[in-house]
XYZ file of C-alpha atoms in Angstrom:
377
model
C 3.362 8.531 113.266
C 6.698 10.267 112.990
C 8.143 7.429 110.941
C 5.188 7.529 108.551
C 5.628 11.274 107.945
C 9.295 10.852 107.327
C 8.687 8.114 104.673
C 6.071 10.202 102.883
C 8.326 13.241 102.883
C 11.180 11.218 101.358
C 8.883 9.827 98.658
C 7.642 13.314 97.800
C 11.134 14.620 97.441
C 12.072 11.685 95.180
C 9.043 12.332 92.993
C 9.930 15.988 92.650
C 13.518 15.095 91.790
C 12.364 12.619 89.078
C 10.098 15.265 87.554
C 12.941 17.743 87.312
C 15.147 15.105 85.734
C 12.541 14.139 83.131
C 11.984 17.811 82.228
C 15.688 18.371 81.743
C 15.931 15.323 79.430
C 13.046 16.578 77.293
C 14.588 20.015 76.994
C 17.929 18.518 76.057
C 16.301 16.391 73.307
C 14.638 19.463 71.796
C 17.974 21.129 71.297
C 19.456 18.106 69.461
C 20.067 18.951 65.744
C 18.291 16.749 63.225
C 20.505 15.110 60.526
C 20.308 16.903 57.169
C 19.107 14.742 54.231
C 21.721 14.051 51.573
C 21.187 15.783 48.249
C 20.343 13.335 45.390
C 22.022 14.243 42.102
C 20.579 12.409 39.111
C 22.668 11.421 36.138
C 21.307 12.656 32.786
C 22.234 12.120 29.163
C 22.642 15.273 27.095
C 23.432 16.368 23.573
C 24.782 19.589 22.124
C 22.486 21.362 19.698
C 23.661 22.105 16.192
C 20.890 23.402 13.949
C 20.826 22.156 10.389
C 18.562 20.887 7.612
C 16.009 18.309 8.747
C 13.983 16.389 6.127
C 10.268 16.269 6.903
C 9.233 12.619 6.518
C 5.510 11.877 6.492
C 4.678 8.317 7.540
C 1.631 6.545 6.159
C 0.619 2.910 6.017
C -1.636 0.545 4.143
C -1.988 -2.868 2.531
C -0.487 -3.940 -0.768
C -2.843 -4.493 -3.709
C -1.876 -5.931 -7.079
C -1.664 -3.176 -9.669
C -3.146 -5.415 -12.369
C -6.102 -7.570 -11.381
C -8.616 -9.432 -13.537
C -11.922 -10.845 -12.355
C -12.691 -13.884 -14.484
C -16.293 -14.141 -15.737
C -17.863 -16.514 -18.219
C -19.763 -15.045 -21.167
C -20.877 -18.452 -22.430
C -22.323 -21.644 -20.969
C -20.751 -25.074 -20.909
C -18.797 -27.643 -18.919
C -15.408 -26.593 -17.507
C -12.853 -28.849 -19.220
C -9.752 -30.206 -17.495
C -6.591 -28.475 -18.705
C -2.870 -29.092 -18.454
C -2.828 -27.596 -14.936
C -5.550 -27.445 -12.297
C -7.435 -24.195 -11.801
C -6.632 -23.568 -8.137
C -5.578 -20.597 -5.944
C -1.827 -20.064 -6.187
C -1.540 -21.597 -9.658
C 0.772 -19.604 -11.946
C 0.034 -18.900 -15.607
C 2.101 -17.252 -18.320
C 0.717 -14.602 -20.650
C -1.384 -16.283 -23.351
C -1.673 -19.581 -21.488
C -5.168 -21.047 -21.201
C -6.612 -20.566 -17.727
C -10.131 -21.909 -18.298
C -11.419 -23.939 -21.228
C -15.159 -24.585 -21.622
C -16.476 -27.424 -23.798
C -17.441 -25.800 -27.125
C -17.867 -28.810 -29.432
C -21.533 -28.137 -30.136
C -21.059 -24.440 -30.805
C -17.908 -25.088 -32.829
C -19.915 -27.356 -35.150
C -22.389 -24.507 -35.679
C -19.538 -22.142 -36.572
C -18.098 -24.651 -39.029
C -21.495 -24.964 -40.687
C -21.711 -21.169 -41.098
C -18.227 -21.077 -42.611
C -19.189 -23.781 -45.063
C -22.289 -21.818 -46.105
C -20.159 -18.715 -46.702
C -17.697 -20.709 -48.782
C -20.492 -22.230 -50.892
C -22.111 -18.829 -51.366
C -18.895 -17.298 -52.703
C -18.330 -20.319 -54.912
C -21.801 -19.888 -56.445
C -21.015 -16.357 -57.703
C -17.699 -17.221 -59.329
C -19.179 -18.011 -62.803
C -20.970 -14.612 -62.837
C -17.792 -12.839 -61.743
C -15.830 -14.498 -64.575
C -18.345 -13.270 -67.163
C -19.463 -9.871 -65.804
C -16.428 -8.733 -63.738
C -13.379 -10.503 -65.152
C -11.063 -7.873 -63.650
C -12.004 -8.857 -60.041
C -12.349 -12.584 -60.643
C -8.674 -13.421 -59.826
C -8.726 -11.940 -56.301
C -11.928 -13.784 -55.369
C -10.513 -16.984 -56.805
C -7.406 -16.460 -54.666
C -9.639 -15.863 -51.634
C -11.395 -19.231 -52.114
C -8.071 -20.969 -52.614
C -6.850 -19.701 -49.204
C -10.153 -20.309 -47.430
C -9.702 -22.989 -44.713
C -12.748 -23.986 -42.654
C -10.505 -25.160 -39.815
C -8.922 -21.717 -39.482
C -10.204 -18.227 -38.749
C -12.161 -16.763 -41.651
C -9.887 -14.376 -43.590
C -11.045 -10.821 -44.429
C -12.963 -10.446 -47.678
C -11.064 -9.025 -50.663
C -10.971 -5.250 -50.996
C -13.910 -4.096 -53.191
C -12.678 -1.212 -55.339
C -15.784 -0.272 -57.337
C -19.397 0.423 -56.502
C -20.592 -2.173 -59.023
C -18.518 -4.898 -57.359
C -19.705 -3.864 -53.899
C -23.362 -3.864 -54.958
C -23.005 -7.247 -56.621
C -21.323 -8.894 -53.624
C -23.712 -7.315 -51.124
C -26.756 -8.209 -53.204
C -25.854 -11.891 -53.062
C -25.849 -11.787 -49.221
C -22.115 -12.458 -48.938
C -21.418 -9.521 -46.625
C -24.217 -10.508 -44.238
C -23.022 -14.110 -44.074
C -19.412 -13.017 -43.604
C -20.165 -10.806 -40.596
C -22.394 -13.480 -39.069
C -19.489 -15.909 -39.275
C -17.069 -13.388 -37.720
C -19.560 -12.775 -34.893
C -19.772 -16.513 -34.217
C -15.987 -16.803 -34.236
C -15.746 -14.026 -31.664
C -18.191 -15.863 -29.417
C -16.346 -19.152 -29.930
C -13.157 -17.519 -28.631
C -14.950 -16.796 -25.345
C -15.058 -20.536 -24.574
C -11.337 -20.248 -23.872
C -10.054 -17.741 -21.278
C -6.323 -16.989 -21.489
C -3.975 -15.176 -19.121
C -3.597 -11.506 -20.165
C -0.233 -11.342 -18.361
C 2.072 -13.440 -16.190
C 0.348 -13.941 -12.871
C -1.291 -16.128 -10.257
C -4.849 -17.218 -9.539
C -5.851 -15.816 -6.144
C -9.451 -17.042 -6.064
C -10.995 -20.063 -7.836
C -14.778 -20.396 -7.586
C -15.237 -23.346 -9.967
C -13.529 -26.676 -10.538
C -13.060 -28.932 -13.525
C -16.304 -30.623 -14.576
C -18.500 -27.804 -13.248
C -21.322 -26.549 -15.460
C -20.451 -22.921 -16.060
C -23.268 -20.473 -16.779
C -23.142 -17.225 -18.682
C -22.292 -14.286 -16.396
C -20.913 -16.521 -13.633
C -17.782 -15.362 -11.808
C -15.029 -17.949 -12.068
C -12.191 -16.456 -10.024
C -9.541 -13.736 -9.821
C -6.152 -13.417 -11.469
C -3.403 -10.937 -10.482
C 0.008 -9.829 -11.669
C 2.503 -10.629 -8.888
C 5.240 -8.467 -10.373
C 3.851 -5.026 -9.512
C 1.963 -3.926 -6.392
C 0.485 -0.667 -5.198
C 0.233 0.797 -1.725
C -2.586 3.274 -1.183
C -1.780 5.797 1.546
C -3.626 8.807 2.946
C -1.566 11.982 3.303
C -2.652 15.213 4.951
C -3.747 17.869 2.481
C -1.050 20.123 3.959
C 1.541 18.078 2.074
C -0.451 17.450 -1.109
C 1.482 20.134 -3.011
C 4.795 18.648 -1.893
C 4.177 15.145 -3.268
C 5.787 14.513 -6.641
C 5.145 11.800 -9.208
C 8.058 9.415 -9.566
C 9.548 10.334 -6.180
C 11.208 7.413 -4.397
C 9.585 6.226 -1.171
C 11.126 4.067 1.588
C 8.883 1.214 2.739
C 9.181 -1.063 5.774
C 7.126 -4.021 6.950
C 5.207 -4.286 10.202
C 8.095 -5.491 12.372
C 10.647 -3.248 10.621
C 12.704 -6.250 9.534
C 12.422 -5.735 5.759
C 12.937 -2.581 3.718
C 11.723 -1.900 0.185
C 11.799 0.997 -2.257
C 8.810 2.258 -4.203
C 7.832 5.347 -6.165
C 4.791 7.594 -6.256
C 2.809 6.376 -9.267
C -0.428 8.364 -8.954
C -1.887 11.131 -6.796
C -5.631 11.523 -6.465
C -6.862 15.031 -7.244
C -9.836 14.606 -4.895
C -9.555 15.355 -1.144
C -11.511 13.175 1.268
C -14.119 15.432 2.870
C -14.191 13.588 6.198
C -10.502 13.073 6.896
C -9.186 15.979 4.793
C -6.541 13.696 3.328
C -5.395 12.999 -0.192
C -4.753 9.522 -1.590
C -1.349 8.688 -3.050
C -0.519 5.394 -4.763
C 2.977 3.992 -4.396
C 4.216 1.435 -6.914
C 6.595 -1.211 -5.575
C 8.252 -4.216 -7.212
C 9.847 -7.036 -5.250
C 9.528 -10.833 -5.537
C 9.207 -11.118 -1.746
C 5.992 -9.072 -1.639
C 2.508 -10.550 -1.414
C -0.899 -8.996 -1.831
C -2.377 -7.889 1.476
C 0.996 -7.255 3.169
C 0.959 -4.315 5.593
C 3.676 -1.747 4.874
C 4.602 1.683 6.166
C 5.679 4.349 3.709
C 7.990 7.232 4.601
C 7.359 10.126 2.216
C 10.032 12.847 1.955
C 7.845 15.914 1.537
C 10.179 18.866 2.279
C 13.276 20.027 4.182
C 13.274 22.430 7.154
C 16.375 24.563 7.641
C 17.785 25.789 10.977
C 16.011 23.025 12.897
C 16.699 19.935 14.991
C 14.846 16.657 15.548
C 14.360 15.110 19.014
C 12.158 12.482 20.660
C 8.595 13.605 21.322
C 8.954 12.519 24.952
C 11.446 15.381 25.500
C 8.943 18.099 24.517
C 7.124 19.491 27.568
C 3.743 21.124 27.867
C 3.718 24.685 26.644
C 6.314 23.878 23.954
C 9.344 23.819 26.251
C 12.375 21.558 26.619
C 14.970 21.069 29.378
C 18.475 22.476 29.011
C 21.443 22.000 31.330
C 23.270 25.082 32.615
C 26.190 24.396 34.967
C 24.767 21.059 36.179
C 21.358 22.652 36.813
C 18.238 21.950 34.779
C 16.400 24.858 33.187
C 13.595 25.217 30.628
C 13.496 27.157 27.358
C 10.727 27.872 24.831
C 10.892 26.183 21.424
C 8.808 26.161 18.245
C 7.559 22.718 17.071
C 7.325 22.460 13.272
C 6.359 18.849 12.594
C 5.281 15.847 14.671
C 5.730 12.204 13.694
C 4.903 9.109 15.738
C 8.155 9.258 17.727
C 9.950 12.450 16.713
C 9.346 16.202 16.676
C 11.137 18.837 14.577
C 11.959 22.016 16.520
C 13.089 25.518 15.612
C 14.387 28.412 17.720
C 16.703 26.175 19.772
C 20.023 28.027 20.340
C 23.104 26.537 18.720
C 25.480 25.058 21.274
C 22.797 24.596 23.936
C 23.061 21.448 26.032
C 19.695 19.664 26.042
C 18.488 16.361 27.453
C 18.663 13.480 25.015
C 16.682 11.080 27.238
C 13.737 11.812 29.559
C 14.371 12.120 33.315
C 11.667 11.032 35.765
C 10.667 13.826 38.145
C 12.774 16.464 36.417
C 12.127 20.120 37.290
C 13.738 23.501 36.704
C 16.571 24.027 39.203
C 17.272 20.334 39.683
C 20.934 19.393 40.171
C 22.178 16.818 37.657
C 25.306 14.989 36.691
C 25.952 15.229 32.943
C 26.876 12.320 30.682
C 27.344 12.820 26.957
C 24.980 10.722 24.870
C 27.104 9.977 21.809
C 24.250 8.238 20.005
C 22.081 11.369 20.019
C 24.630 14.189 19.850
C 23.940 16.527 16.957
C 26.994 16.687 14.758
């Protein structure tokens, strides 16, 4: 029994000693200082503000349309004859060149018959003119001498007196003459010529087709001059000027062109509150339907700067750097474009961010690098 008590007493003392030791270790660990986190200093790009004159450029876009366009319609009926070149989309024609020729042999014979009747009718009055109106006989004789059935009917001689006019009209010569001229006008419609140098963009008939009166045959455009219709806010309608040069770029910004404001619509669109401007552009590389962006110089703003829109914060503020510490100042936006914003009330000489910084806040420590590409000079 004594040995058992001794063993238990020793174990109890050991347990108490271990408890004290564990408590001292815990207390010691609580007093250990935690390592301080290292301060992260971000590198930022900045630019020095220098207010100046900033042109306000309004961007608008649209598709090119040929300035001169003709829809080809037939006013007569007949078979489409084969010409020197095929009537197909993309085919070029010079001004005056025949685009479409319709078989007019039957109608041409009718016109020739009417011309012959007119010639015979004038011939039949020549003996009476010689006897009753010898003073006008020479000019009518000259008219018959120059009359050619194969050519366009020439104008009748000038009738100077009432007696001559009554005599000629009473014989039905005037009526026959105007009937012939009317038929000649209709005969000319069997042949459609190019009103200007251009290209066929749409061909709805082919050679050998029976063409009917009123049928649409195709479309013909002038490829030398195009127009770009753009919608501009009514706020800048008074600033647009006729003849003003406009910079144009294509969709991928790889080609640049120059146009001019040709027309400005006086009507404002009620829904969008925009005004339509038409920009004339000439370039052999252009094609109808091309998508272009126009940059219209509407006005100039003095004592202002232009920065990326991503640098403007909510509440119209921007970041400035003061002694390697970020701060915010209030600014006054004047004009927004797709990527830029024009600001006023930015102090001259202020150091502002030229590129956005993720997680930036007022009081943040930064390391400054000069952004030469964006520094205001």
